[in-house]
Amino acid sequence: MRRLLVTGGAGFIGSNFIHHVLGHTDHHVTVLDKLTYAGNRASLAGLPENRITFVEGDIADGPLVDELFAAVNDVVHYAAESHNDNSLNDPRPFVDTNIIGTYTLLEAARKYDRRLHHISTDEVYGDLELDDPARFTESTPYNPSSPYSSTKAGSDLLVRAWVRSFGVRATISNCSNNYGPYQHVEKFIPRQITNVLRGIRPKLYGAGENVRDWIHADDHSSAVMTILDKGEMGETYLIGADGEKDNKTVVELILDLMGEARDAYDHVTDRAGHDMRYAIDSTKLRSTLGWSPTYRDFEAGLEATIQWYRDHEDWWAPAKDGVEAFYASKGQ
Ligand code: NAD
Ligand code: TDX
């Protein structure tokens, strides 16, 4: 039995990871989560209480982080401010959590010699043209666009520096866009599903040509477990499931699956600096560590996700009106 500290475990991908870990191992999980607007304890409801300890707190709180690191074997670091649109509105929390928070964890990893796996994003590489055959690899140069992605890039570089300068035992993964249960209604797919459920037309930024490379959150979790088990210290692994789709296609599919007309959506004001396309080449992870995704049918995964939102209105409804009011104030 290993003791894992999971930061951001009340968020979308962190909570999916904890469900995955408790279902597939005998590990004990301690969660450190600030419960910002994006954190929700209900995402961890029903898990065995003897295998999970919840600590409400900030990853930038050095003494608290020290105490928690001393008591665990490994740390998986999901906590972040994660939404691009919010980072355009108020970048400060992104610097505080993504940069200072990650720095605080790295100092504790150094002090207590704990293994740290840092969760990052493909957005650190900037974007690709629609007609470019290239995909991101581990050697693509960093070129982030938004306050969100630049603070994630900064956090990755801190991890690399702490590995090289101080010998911290760390790995990094950069994953593409996740979908699945427990995703906040501010994000693209849950926003459109819950809009339809509320009788609001889905909102597509600009022309909707932007491409995202979708992966189910459970496949992200299995990839992280693989890296925790077999990853080489100091290495970076890209995680992706060959799921490129443009936003217009995704909105049309949601409408179709929910029994609405495929064109029953609105084009709204585009995101400032909107990245055009992300695409991941995950050959390194697949060939060196033997990982492969389970969810290969996006339509089936999306259908199950729609059903989850139908069944869990109590989970998402409290956040919905505030999110829509924020978007409406920006013409989105
Ligand atoms: P999320 O916004 O749903 O969850 C973030 C969690 O972190 C929340 O529970 C929040 O309360 C917590 N948190 C925020 N600031 C904190 C702080 N200072 N101290 C402690 N806890 C804090 O985010 P997500 O979509 O689950 O993303 C998780 C991680 O995965 C992030 O690091 C993100 O960059 C990365 N990532 C996300 C995606 C995606 O598609 N969503 C893709 C690739 C990588
Ligand atoms: O209402 C919307 N309409 C729309 O067209 C919203 C909310 C988004 N979009 C577009 C913008 C993007 O092209 O959909 C795409 C996906 O948007 P988001 O869900 O905001 O995700 P993105 O900006 O691509 O970033 C996500 O993937 C990488 C996560 O939020 C990040 O945390 C992760 O690093």
mmCIF file of C-alpha atoms and ligand atoms in Angstrom:
data_model
loop_
_atom_site.group_PDB
_atom_site.id
_atom_site.type_symbol
_atom_site.label_atom_id
_atom_site.label_comp_id
_atom_site.label_asym_id
_atom_site.label_seq_id
_atom_site.Cartn_x
_atom_site.Cartn_y
_atom_site.Cartn_z
ATOM 1 C CA MET A 1 0.000 0.000 0.000
ATOM 2 C CA ARG A 2 1.400 3.392 -1.029
ATOM 3 C CA ARG A 3 0.300 6.775 0.248
ATOM 4 C CA LEU A 4 -0.363 9.300 -2.512
ATOM 5 C CA LEU A 5 -0.860 13.030 -2.089
ATOM 6 C CA VAL A 6 -3.093 14.350 -4.888
ATOM 7 C CA THR A 7 -3.299 18.136 -5.243
ATOM 8 C CA GLY A 8 -6.432 19.495 -6.901
ATOM 9 C CA GLY A 9 -8.263 16.230 -6.217
ATOM 10 C CA ALA A 10 -11.652 17.949 -5.970
ATOM 11 C CA GLY A 11 -11.337 19.264 -9.529
ATOM 12 C CA PHE A 12 -12.332 17.605 -12.796
ATOM 13 C CA ILE A 13 -9.310 15.500 -13.707
ATOM 14 C CA GLY A 14 -7.998 15.080 -10.157
ATOM 15 C CA SER A 15 -11.293 13.590 -8.976
ATOM 16 C CA ASN A 16 -11.436 11.265 -11.993
ATOM 17 C CA PHE A 17 -7.882 10.185 -11.119
ATOM 18 C CA ILE A 18 -8.833 9.429 -7.505
ATOM 19 C CA HIS A 19 -11.827 7.318 -8.622
ATOM 20 C CA HIS A 20 -9.426 5.480 -10.959
ATOM 21 C CA VAL A 21 -6.714 4.937 -8.302
ATOM 22 C CA LEU A 22 -9.121 3.692 -5.645
ATOM 23 C CA GLY A 23 -10.699 1.348 -8.195
ATOM 24 C CA HIS A 24 -7.440 -0.111 -9.494
ATOM 25 C CA THR A 25 -4.958 -0.148 -6.562
ATOM 26 C CA ASP A 26 -4.870 -0.418 -2.782
ATOM 27 C CA HIS A 27 -3.229 3.020 -2.405
ATOM 28 C CA HIS A 28 -4.352 5.529 0.211
ATOM 29 C CA VAL A 29 -5.001 9.034 -1.139
ATOM 30 C CA THR A 30 -4.642 12.335 0.701
ATOM 31 C CA VAL A 31 -6.249 15.198 -1.210
ATOM 32 C CA LEU A 32 -4.975 18.771 -0.882
ATOM 33 C CA ASP A 33 -7.476 21.135 -2.471
ATOM 34 C CA LYS A 34 -8.316 24.800 -1.867
ATOM 35 C CA LEU A 35 -11.926 24.296 -2.989
ATOM 36 C CA THR A 36 -11.895 27.290 -5.298
ATOM 37 C CA TYR A 37 -14.976 27.797 -7.476
ATOM 38 C CA ALA A 38 -13.668 24.806 -9.512
ATOM 39 C CA GLY A 39 -13.318 22.386 -6.594
ATOM 40 C CA ASN A 40 -16.273 20.303 -5.480
ATOM 41 C CA ARG A 41 -16.204 17.796 -2.638
ATOM 42 C CA ALA A 42 -19.240 16.110 -4.158
ATOM 43 C CA SER A 43 -16.954 14.825 -6.914
ATOM 44 C CA LEU A 44 -15.401 12.510 -4.306
ATOM 45 C CA ALA A 45 -18.661 11.399 -2.695
ATOM 46 C CA GLY A 46 -19.171 7.678 -2.183
ATOM 47 C CA LEU A 47 -15.490 6.737 -2.111
ATOM 48 C CA PRO A 48 -14.315 4.506 0.773
ATOM 49 C CA GLU A 49 -13.648 6.817 3.711
ATOM 50 C CA ASN A 50 -10.806 4.708 5.103
ATOM 51 C CA ARG A 51 -8.810 5.182 1.898
ATOM 52 C CA ILE A 52 -9.121 8.927 1.409
ATOM 53 C CA THR A 53 -8.211 11.901 3.594
ATOM 54 C CA PHE A 54 -9.405 15.336 2.485
ATOM 55 C CA VAL A 55 -7.398 18.428 3.449
ATOM 56 C CA GLU A 56 -8.758 21.834 2.462
ATOM 57 C CA GLY A 57 -5.800 24.122 1.858
ATOM 58 C CA ASP A 58 -3.579 25.994 -0.577
ATOM 59 C CA ILE A 59 -0.639 24.411 -2.408
ATOM 60 C CA ALA A 60 1.192 27.704 -1.827
ATOM 61 C CA ASP A 61 0.955 27.230 1.974
ATOM 62 C CA GLY A 62 4.523 26.032 2.714
ATOM 63 C CA PRO A 63 4.074 24.725 6.285
ATOM 64 C CA LEU A 64 0.912 22.778 5.354
ATOM 65 C CA VAL A 65 2.580 21.355 2.247
ATOM 66 C CA ASP A 66 5.626 20.300 4.317
ATOM 67 C CA GLU A 67 3.440 18.464 6.813
ATOM 68 C CA LEU A 68 1.592 16.583 4.057
ATOM 69 C CA PHE A 69 4.728 15.678 2.076
ATOM 70 C CA ALA A 70 6.326 14.212 5.187
ATOM 71 C CA ALA A 71 3.423 11.742 5.495
ATOM 72 C CA VAL A 72 3.218 10.356 1.927
ATOM 73 C CA ASN A 73 5.311 8.373 -0.591
ATOM 74 C CA ASP A 74 4.417 10.094 -3.874
ATOM 75 C CA VAL A 75 2.726 13.296 -5.005
ATOM 76 C CA VAL A 76 0.579 13.840 -8.091
ATOM 77 C CA HIS A 77 0.084 17.535 -8.767
ATOM 78 C CA TYR A 78 -3.173 18.464 -10.539
ATOM 79 C CA ALA A 79 -4.052 21.693 -8.682
ATOM 80 C CA ALA A 80 -4.176 24.692 -10.993
ATOM 81 C CA GLU A 81 -6.238 27.555 -12.188
ATOM 82 C CA SER A 82 -7.273 25.840 -15.402
ATOM 83 C CA HIS A 83 -9.574 28.002 -17.535
ATOM 84 C CA ASN A 84 -8.205 30.135 -20.370
ATOM 85 C CA ASP A 85 -11.187 32.513 -20.412
ATOM 86 C CA ASN A 86 -10.743 33.272 -16.689
ATOM 87 C CA SER A 87 -7.046 33.902 -17.230
ATOM 88 C CA LEU A 88 -7.903 36.606 -19.774
ATOM 89 C CA ASN A 89 -10.174 38.243 -17.203
ATOM 90 C CA ASP A 90 -7.884 38.061 -14.134
ATOM 91 C CA PRO A 91 -4.444 36.458 -14.533
ATOM 92 C CA ARG A 92 -3.296 36.913 -10.907
ATOM 93 C CA PRO A 93 -4.638 33.635 -9.410
ATOM 94 C CA PHE A 94 -2.946 31.798 -12.286
ATOM 95 C CA VAL A 95 0.438 33.174 -11.254
ATOM 96 C CA ASP A 96 -0.228 32.479 -7.563
ATOM 97 C CA THR A 97 -1.376 28.877 -7.955
ATOM 98 C CA ASN A 98 0.315 27.634 -11.108
ATOM 99 C CA ILE A 99 3.713 29.252 -10.479
ATOM 100 C CA ILE A 100 4.051 29.947 -6.729
ATOM 101 C CA GLY A 101 2.021 26.860 -5.814
ATOM 102 C CA THR A 102 4.169 24.571 -7.971
ATOM 103 C CA TYR A 103 7.330 26.206 -6.593
ATOM 104 C CA THR A 104 6.100 25.484 -3.047
ATOM 105 C CA LEU A 105 5.525 21.794 -3.881
ATOM 106 C CA LEU A 106 8.949 21.508 -5.523
ATOM 107 C CA GLU A 107 10.665 22.900 -2.442
ATOM 108 C CA ALA A 108 8.865 20.314 -0.302
ATOM 109 C CA ALA A 109 9.769 17.523 -2.762
ATOM 110 C CA ARG A 110 13.394 18.598 -2.410
ATOM 111 C CA LYS A 111 13.276 18.830 1.378
ATOM 112 C CA TYR A 112 11.564 15.454 1.914
ATOM 113 C CA ASP A 113 12.934 13.680 -1.193
ATOM 114 C CA ARG A 114 9.473 12.759 -2.468
ATOM 115 C CA ARG A 115 8.594 11.692 -6.008
ATOM 116 C CA LEU A 116 6.465 14.344 -7.733
ATOM 117 C CA HIS A 117 4.449 13.864 -10.907
ATOM 118 C CA HIS A 118 3.500 17.207 -12.431
ATOM 119 C CA ILE A 119 0.331 17.383 -14.544
ATOM 120 C CA SER A 120 0.525 19.798 -17.432
ATOM 121 C CA THR A 121 -1.083 20.590 -20.742
ATOM 122 C CA ASP A 122 -0.375 20.528 -24.465
ATOM 123 C CA GLU A 123 -1.135 24.272 -24.494
ATOM 124 C CA VAL A 124 2.441 25.006 -23.387
ATOM 125 C CA TYR A 125 3.454 24.338 -27.019
ATOM 126 C CA GLY A 126 1.231 27.078 -28.437
ATOM 127 C CA ASP A 127 -0.891 26.165 -31.439
ATOM 128 C CA LEU A 128 -0.639 24.565 -34.873
ATOM 129 C CA GLU A 129 -2.105 25.652 -38.194
ATOM 130 C CA LEU A 130 -5.158 23.734 -39.397
ATOM 131 C CA ASP A 131 -3.358 22.459 -42.497
ATOM 132 C CA ASP A 132 -0.094 21.591 -40.712
ATOM 133 C CA PRO A 133 0.480 17.797 -40.679
ATOM 134 C CA ALA A 134 2.663 18.209 -37.548
ATOM 135 C CA ARG A 135 1.636 17.207 -34.030
ATOM 136 C CA PHE A 136 3.267 18.196 -30.724
ATOM 137 C CA THR A 137 6.073 15.948 -29.443
ATOM 138 C CA GLU A 138 8.248 16.119 -26.319
ATOM 139 C CA SER A 139 10.784 18.173 -28.287
ATOM 140 C CA THR A 140 8.385 20.830 -29.619
ATOM 141 C CA PRO A 141 9.567 24.272 -28.393
ATOM 142 C CA TYR A 142 7.467 25.979 -25.707
ATOM 143 C CA ASN A 143 5.376 28.833 -27.123
ATOM 144 C CA PRO A 144 2.356 29.452 -24.839
ATOM 145 C CA SER A 145 -0.327 31.954 -25.834
ATOM 146 C CA SER A 146 -2.519 32.813 -22.825
ATOM 147 C CA PRO A 147 -1.903 33.761 -19.186
ATOM 148 C CA TYR A 148 -3.146 30.237 -18.329
ATOM 149 C CA SER A 149 -0.819 28.389 -20.692
ATOM 150 C CA SER A 150 2.157 30.637 -19.933
ATOM 151 C CA THR A 151 1.839 29.943 -16.194
ATOM 152 C CA LYS A 152 1.571 26.213 -16.914
ATOM 153 C CA ALA A 153 4.694 26.506 -19.110
ATOM 154 C CA GLY A 154 6.432 28.339 -16.256
ATOM 155 C CA SER A 155 5.488 25.566 -13.844
ATOM 156 C CA ASP A 156 6.900 22.903 -16.203
ATOM 157 C CA LEU A 157 10.179 24.808 -16.457
ATOM 158 C CA LEU A 158 10.391 25.069 -12.667
ATOM 159 C CA VAL A 159 9.998 21.282 -12.427
ATOM 160 C CA ARG A 160 12.754 20.741 -14.989
ATOM 161 C CA ALA A 161 15.061 23.136 -13.150
ATOM 162 C CA TRP A 162 14.436 21.445 -9.788
ATOM 163 C CA VAL A 163 15.227 18.065 -11.382
ATOM 164 C CA ARG A 164 18.459 19.282 -12.904
ATOM 165 C CA SER A 165 19.679 21.626 -10.160
ATOM 166 C CA PHE A 166 18.568 19.767 -7.033
ATOM 167 C CA GLY A 167 18.055 16.179 -8.206
ATOM 168 C CA VAL A 168 14.342 16.261 -7.373
ATOM 169 C CA ARG A 169 12.668 13.005 -8.500
ATOM 170 C CA ALA A 170 9.990 14.302 -10.833
ATOM 171 C CA THR A 171 8.210 13.491 -14.075
ATOM 172 C CA ILE A 172 5.946 15.696 -16.218
ATOM 173 C CA SER A 173 3.019 14.855 -18.478
ATOM 174 C CA ASN A 174 1.383 17.199 -20.987
ATOM 175 C CA CYS A 175 -2.094 16.051 -21.951
ATOM 176 C CA SER A 176 -4.590 17.174 -24.554
ATOM 177 C CA ASN A 177 -8.205 18.302 -23.898
ATOM 178 C CA ASN A 178 -10.079 16.034 -21.474
ATOM 179 C CA TYR A 179 -13.784 15.249 -21.415
ATOM 180 C CA GLY A 180 -15.878 13.094 -19.086
ATOM 181 C CA PRO A 181 -17.810 13.324 -15.796
ATOM 182 C CA TYR A 182 -17.219 16.009 -13.128
ATOM 183 C CA GLN A 183 -16.013 18.687 -15.602
ATOM 184 C CA HIS A 184 -16.974 22.235 -14.613
ATOM 185 C CA VAL A 185 -19.766 23.829 -16.682
ATOM 186 C CA GLU A 186 -17.454 26.685 -17.701
ATOM 187 C CA LYS A 187 -15.628 24.306 -20.082
ATOM 188 C CA PHE A 188 -16.699 23.754 -23.690
ATOM 189 C CA ILE A 189 -18.369 20.313 -23.680
ATOM 190 C CA PRO A 190 -20.218 20.548 -20.310
ATOM 191 C CA ARG A 191 -21.290 24.097 -21.114
ATOM 192 C CA GLN A 192 -22.971 23.018 -24.332
ATOM 193 C CA ILE A 193 -24.562 19.878 -22.824
ATOM 194 C CA THR A 194 -25.992 21.815 -19.872
ATOM 195 C CA ASN A 195 -27.108 24.623 -22.185
ATOM 196 C CA VAL A 196 -29.190 22.148 -24.165
ATOM 197 C CA LEU A 197 -30.549 20.662 -20.919
ATOM 198 C CA ARG A 198 -31.558 24.207 -19.853
ATOM 199 C CA GLY A 199 -33.076 25.117 -23.226
ATOM 200 C CA ILE A 200 -30.216 27.547 -24.045
ATOM 201 C CA ARG A 201 -28.597 27.376 -27.508
ATOM 202 C CA PRO A 202 -24.943 26.165 -27.494
ATOM 203 C CA LYS A 203 -22.340 28.924 -27.973
ATOM 204 C CA LEU A 204 -19.537 28.473 -30.471
ATOM 205 C CA TYR A 205 -16.607 30.914 -30.343
ATOM 206 C CA GLY A 206 -15.978 32.530 -33.736
ATOM 207 C CA ALA A 207 -16.371 30.253 -36.746
ATOM 208 C CA GLY A 208 -15.803 27.099 -34.673
ATOM 209 C CA GLU A 209 -12.915 25.904 -36.850
ATOM 210 C CA ASN A 210 -10.538 25.532 -33.889
ATOM 211 C CA VAL A 211 -9.387 21.958 -33.341
ATOM 212 C CA ARG A 212 -8.909 20.236 -29.985
ATOM 213 C CA ASP A 213 -7.504 16.729 -29.479
ATOM 214 C CA TRP A 214 -10.009 15.028 -27.138
ATOM 215 C CA ILE A 215 -9.173 12.298 -24.618
ATOM 216 C CA HIS A 216 -11.447 10.760 -21.994
ATOM 217 C CA ALA A 217 -10.398 11.734 -18.444
ATOM 218 C CA ASP A 218 -10.191 8.051 -17.478
ATOM 219 C CA ASP A 219 -7.582 7.460 -20.184
ATOM 220 C CA HIS A 220 -5.635 10.443 -18.818
ATOM 221 C CA SER A 221 -5.749 8.727 -15.400
ATOM 222 C CA SER A 222 -4.487 5.391 -16.707
ATOM 223 C CA ALA A 223 -1.643 7.197 -18.484
ATOM 224 C CA VAL A 224 -0.657 8.987 -15.258
ATOM 225 C CA MET A 225 -0.752 5.676 -13.351
ATOM 226 C CA THR A 226 1.527 4.181 -16.011
ATOM 227 C CA ILE A 227 3.997 7.051 -15.658
ATOM 228 C CA LEU A 228 3.902 6.775 -11.852
ATOM 229 C CA ASP A 229 4.683 3.062 -12.101
ATOM 230 C CA LYS A 230 7.183 2.995 -14.951
ATOM 231 C CA GLY A 231 8.198 6.560 -15.900
ATOM 232 C CA GLU A 232 11.840 7.555 -15.898
ATOM 233 C CA MET A 233 12.816 10.384 -13.537
ATOM 234 C CA GLY A 234 13.284 13.746 -15.224
ATOM 235 C CA GLU A 235 11.318 12.685 -18.313
ATOM 236 C CA THR A 236 8.341 14.368 -19.961
ATOM 237 C CA TYR A 237 5.547 12.304 -21.553
ATOM 238 C CA LEU A 238 2.849 13.606 -23.891
ATOM 239 C CA ILE A 239 -0.598 12.062 -23.363
ATOM 240 C CA GLY A 240 -3.132 11.944 -26.187
ATOM 241 C CA ALA A 241 -5.623 9.592 -27.823
ATOM 242 C CA ASP A 242 -5.687 10.740 -31.483
ATOM 243 C CA GLY A 243 -8.969 12.582 -30.933
ATOM 244 C CA GLU A 244 -8.717 15.687 -33.124
ATOM 245 C CA LYS A 245 -12.088 17.352 -33.799
ATOM 246 C CA ASP A 246 -13.067 20.906 -34.675
ATOM 247 C CA ASN A 247 -15.407 22.677 -32.263
ATOM 248 C CA LYS A 248 -18.235 22.958 -34.786
ATOM 249 C CA THR A 249 -18.249 19.175 -35.263
ATOM 250 C CA VAL A 250 -18.377 18.633 -31.497
ATOM 251 C CA VAL A 251 -21.316 21.028 -31.019
ATOM 252 C CA GLU A 252 -23.206 19.398 -33.897
ATOM 253 C CA LEU A 253 -22.575 15.947 -32.414
ATOM 254 C CA ILE A 254 -23.835 17.057 -28.980
ATOM 255 C CA LEU A 255 -26.996 18.492 -30.560
ATOM 256 C CA ASP A 256 -27.494 15.309 -32.580
ATOM 257 C CA LEU A 257 -27.013 13.021 -29.580
ATOM 258 C CA MET A 258 -29.422 15.152 -27.546
ATOM 259 C CA GLY A 259 -32.133 15.010 -30.193
ATOM 260 C CA GLU A 260 -31.857 18.654 -31.340
ATOM 261 C CA ALA A 261 -31.319 20.114 -34.811
ATOM 262 C CA ARG A 262 -27.615 20.135 -35.732
ATOM 263 C CA ASP A 263 -27.679 23.869 -36.494
ATOM 264 C CA ALA A 264 -29.445 24.973 -33.286
ATOM 265 C CA TYR A 265 -26.411 26.866 -31.927
ATOM 266 C CA ASP A 266 -25.132 30.479 -31.913
ATOM 267 C CA HIS A 267 -21.801 31.874 -33.052
ATOM 268 C CA VAL A 268 -20.521 34.245 -30.327
ATOM 269 C CA THR A 269 -17.550 36.575 -29.780
ATOM 270 C CA ASP A 270 -14.282 34.716 -30.275
ATOM 271 C CA ARG A 271 -11.749 34.191 -27.458
ATOM 272 C CA ALA A 272 -8.888 36.723 -27.550
ATOM 273 C CA GLY A 273 -5.736 35.079 -28.882
ATOM 274 C CA HIS A 274 -7.703 31.842 -29.470
ATOM 275 C CA ASP A 275 -5.305 28.942 -30.190
ATOM 276 C CA MET A 276 -6.224 27.347 -33.522
ATOM 277 C CA ARG A 277 -5.254 23.701 -33.155
ATOM 278 C CA TYR A 278 -3.716 21.304 -30.635
ATOM 279 C CA ALA A 279 -2.585 17.803 -31.610
ATOM 280 C CA ILE A 280 -0.575 15.304 -29.584
ATOM 281 C CA ASP A 281 1.850 12.648 -30.775
ATOM 282 C CA SER A 282 1.956 10.227 -27.818
ATOM 283 C CA THR A 283 4.362 7.739 -29.419
ATOM 284 C CA LYS A 284 6.922 8.031 -26.592
ATOM 285 C CA LEU A 285 4.418 7.097 -23.862
ATOM 286 C CA ARG A 286 2.977 4.247 -25.942
ATOM 287 C CA SER A 287 6.274 2.780 -27.118
ATOM 288 C CA THR A 288 8.463 3.206 -24.009
ATOM 289 C CA LEU A 289 5.858 2.579 -21.273
ATOM 290 C CA GLY A 290 3.301 0.485 -23.167
ATOM 291 C CA TRP A 291 0.237 2.688 -22.502
ATOM 292 C CA SER A 292 -2.744 2.881 -24.832
ATOM 293 C CA PRO A 293 -6.172 4.520 -24.471
ATOM 294 C CA THR A 294 -9.349 2.553 -23.757
ATOM 295 C CA TYR A 295 -11.943 5.062 -24.993
ATOM 296 C CA ARG A 296 -11.425 4.909 -28.765
ATOM 297 C CA ASP A 297 -14.956 5.911 -29.804
ATOM 298 C CA PHE A 298 -15.481 9.636 -29.136
ATOM 299 C CA GLU A 299 -19.184 9.505 -29.942
ATOM 300 C CA ALA A 300 -19.771 6.713 -27.381
ATOM 301 C CA GLY A 301 -17.703 8.565 -24.752
ATOM 302 C CA LEU A 302 -19.623 11.767 -25.438
ATOM 303 C CA GLU A 303 -22.960 9.972 -25.205
ATOM 304 C CA ALA A 304 -21.988 8.556 -21.782
ATOM 305 C CA THR A 305 -20.860 12.037 -20.696
ATOM 306 C CA ILE A 306 -24.186 13.560 -21.800
ATOM 307 C CA GLN A 307 -25.977 10.890 -19.775
ATOM 308 C CA TRP A 308 -23.822 11.717 -16.734
ATOM 309 C CA TYR A 309 -24.876 15.397 -16.930
ATOM 310 C CA ARG A 310 -28.519 14.366 -17.372
ATOM 311 C CA ASP A 311 -28.225 12.251 -14.202
ATOM 312 C CA HIS A 312 -26.267 14.768 -12.095
ATOM 313 C CA GLU A 313 -28.058 18.094 -12.358
ATOM 314 C CA ASP A 314 -27.619 18.490 -8.574
ATOM 315 C CA TRP A 315 -23.838 18.456 -9.168
ATOM 316 C CA TRP A 316 -23.716 21.117 -11.915
ATOM 317 C CA ALA A 317 -26.798 23.308 -11.400
ATOM 318 C CA PRO A 318 -25.373 25.478 -8.568
ATOM 319 C CA ALA A 319 -22.601 26.799 -10.855
ATOM 320 C CA LYS A 320 -24.586 27.173 -14.073
ATOM 321 C CA ASP A 321 -26.264 30.592 -13.717
ATOM 322 C CA GLY A 322 -23.089 32.335 -12.530
ATOM 323 C CA VAL A 323 -21.068 30.900 -15.416
ATOM 324 C CA GLU A 324 -23.634 31.959 -18.013
ATOM 325 C CA ALA A 325 -23.861 35.465 -16.495
ATOM 326 C CA PHE A 326 -20.047 35.777 -16.757
ATOM 327 C CA TYR A 327 -20.049 34.675 -20.403
ATOM 328 C CA ALA A 328 -23.030 36.904 -21.246
ATOM 329 C CA SER A 329 -21.132 39.933 -19.867
ATOM 330 C CA LYS A 330 -18.443 39.225 -22.490
ATOM 331 C CA GLY A 331 -20.809 38.576 -25.383
ATOM 332 C CA GLN A 332 -20.065 34.851 -25.216
HETATM 333 P P1 NAD B 1 -10.142 22.145 -12.480
HETATM 334 O O1 NAD B 1 -10.180 23.631 -12.592
HETATM 335 O O2 NAD B 1 -11.386 21.358 -12.730
HETATM 336 O O3 NAD B 1 -9.633 21.721 -11.016
HETATM 337 C C1 NAD B 1 -8.595 22.386 -10.361
HETATM 338 C C2 NAD B 1 -8.626 21.983 -8.890
HETATM 339 O O4 NAD B 1 -7.508 22.601 -8.228
HETATM 340 C C3 NAD B 1 -9.885 22.453 -8.156
HETATM 341 O O5 NAD B 1 -10.392 21.422 -7.329
HETATM 342 C C4 NAD B 1 -9.394 23.633 -7.315
HETATM 343 O O6 NAD B 1 -10.142 23.822 -6.115
HETATM 344 C C5 NAD B 1 -7.955 23.218 -7.042
HETATM 345 N N1 NAD B 1 -7.087 24.368 -6.752
HETATM 346 C C6 NAD B 1 -6.973 25.521 -7.455
HETATM 347 N N2 NAD B 1 -6.070 26.335 -6.871
HETATM 348 C C7 NAD B 1 -5.579 25.661 -5.798
HETATM 349 C C8 NAD B 1 -4.610 25.964 -4.815
HETATM 350 N N3 NAD B 1 -3.952 27.149 -4.811
HETATM 351 N N4 NAD B 1 -4.342 25.045 -3.858
HETATM 352 C C9 NAD B 1 -4.998 23.860 -3.839
HETATM 353 N N5 NAD B 1 -5.942 23.526 -4.734
HETATM 354 C C10 NAD B 1 -6.221 24.414 -5.715
HETATM 355 O O7 NAD B 1 -8.956 21.690 -13.434
HETATM 356 P P2 NAD B 1 -8.814 20.373 -14.329
HETATM 357 O O8 NAD B 1 -9.423 20.614 -15.641
HETATM 358 O O9 NAD B 1 -9.180 19.215 -13.520
HETATM 359 O O10 NAD B 1 -7.221 20.367 -14.540
HETATM 360 C C11 NAD B 1 -6.369 19.694 -13.619
HETATM 361 C C12 NAD B 1 -4.945 19.780 -14.121
HETATM 362 O O11 NAD B 1 -4.839 19.181 -15.405
HETATM 363 C C13 NAD B 1 -4.425 21.204 -14.282
HETATM 364 O O12 NAD B 1 -3.082 21.238 -13.851
HETATM 365 C C14 NAD B 1 -4.534 21.458 -15.773
HETATM 366 O O13 NAD B 1 -3.575 22.391 -16.184
HETATM 367 C C15 NAD B 1 -4.255 20.091 -16.305
HETATM 368 N N6 NAD B 1 -4.836 19.782 -17.641
HETATM 369 C C16 NAD B 1 -6.154 19.962 -17.863
HETATM 370 C C17 NAD B 1 -6.696 19.601 -19.100
HETATM 371 C C18 NAD B 1 -8.174 19.731 -19.389
HETATM 372 O O14 NAD B 1 -8.609 19.409 -20.487
HETATM 373 N N7 NAD B 1 -9.000 20.167 -18.455
HETATM 374 C C19 NAD B 1 -5.856 19.089 -20.097
HETATM 375 C C20 NAD B 1 -4.493 18.940 -19.830
HETATM 376 C C21 NAD B 1 -3.999 19.273 -18.596
HETATM 377 O O1 TDX B 2 -18.538 28.192 -24.822
HETATM 378 C C1 TDX B 2 -17.490 27.878 -25.404
HETATM 379 N N1 TDX B 2 -17.484 27.854 -26.772
HETATM 380 C C2 TDX B 2 -16.368 27.521 -27.491
HETATM 381 O O2 TDX B 2 -16.422 27.522 -28.730
HETATM 382 C C3 TDX B 2 -16.285 27.513 -24.695
HETATM 383 C C4 TDX B 2 -16.265 27.533 -23.189
HETATM 384 C C5 TDX B 2 -15.184 27.161 -25.436
HETATM 385 N N2 TDX B 2 -15.212 27.168 -26.787
HETATM 386 C C6 TDX B 2 -14.015 26.718 -27.540
HETATM 387 C C7 TDX B 2 -12.692 27.271 -27.101
HETATM 388 C C8 TDX B 2 -11.726 26.132 -27.428
HETATM 389 O O3 TDX B 2 -11.370 26.188 -28.798
HETATM 390 O O4 TDX B 2 -13.937 25.300 -27.311
HETATM 391 C C9 TDX B 2 -12.563 24.878 -27.199
HETATM 392 C C10 TDX B 2 -12.338 24.237 -25.851
HETATM 393 O O5 TDX B 2 -12.454 25.264 -24.861
HETATM 394 P P1 TDX B 2 -12.178 24.988 -23.310
HETATM 395 O O6 TDX B 2 -13.062 23.913 -22.813
HETATM 396 O O7 TDX B 2 -12.183 26.303 -22.599
HETATM 397 O O8 TDX B 2 -10.713 24.345 -23.348
HETATM 398 P P2 TDX B 2 -9.282 24.888 -23.863
HETATM 399 O O9 TDX B 2 -9.205 26.357 -23.839
HETATM 400 O O10 TDX B 2 -8.977 24.159 -25.129
HETATM 401 O O11 TDX B 2 -8.358 24.317 -22.655
HETATM 402 C C11 TDX B 2 -8.614 23.020 -22.098
HETATM 403 O O12 TDX B 2 -7.700 22.069 -22.567
HETATM 404 C C12 TDX B 2 -6.367 22.205 -22.179
HETATM 405 C C13 TDX B 2 -8.553 23.079 -20.580
HETATM 406 O O13 TDX B 2 -9.483 24.046 -20.100
HETATM 407 C C14 TDX B 2 -7.175 23.379 -20.105
HETATM 408 O O14 TDX B 2 -7.105 23.331 -18.688
HETATM 409 C C15 TDX B 2 -6.226 22.368 -20.679
HETATM 410 O O15 TDX B 2 -4.916 22.729 -20.366
#
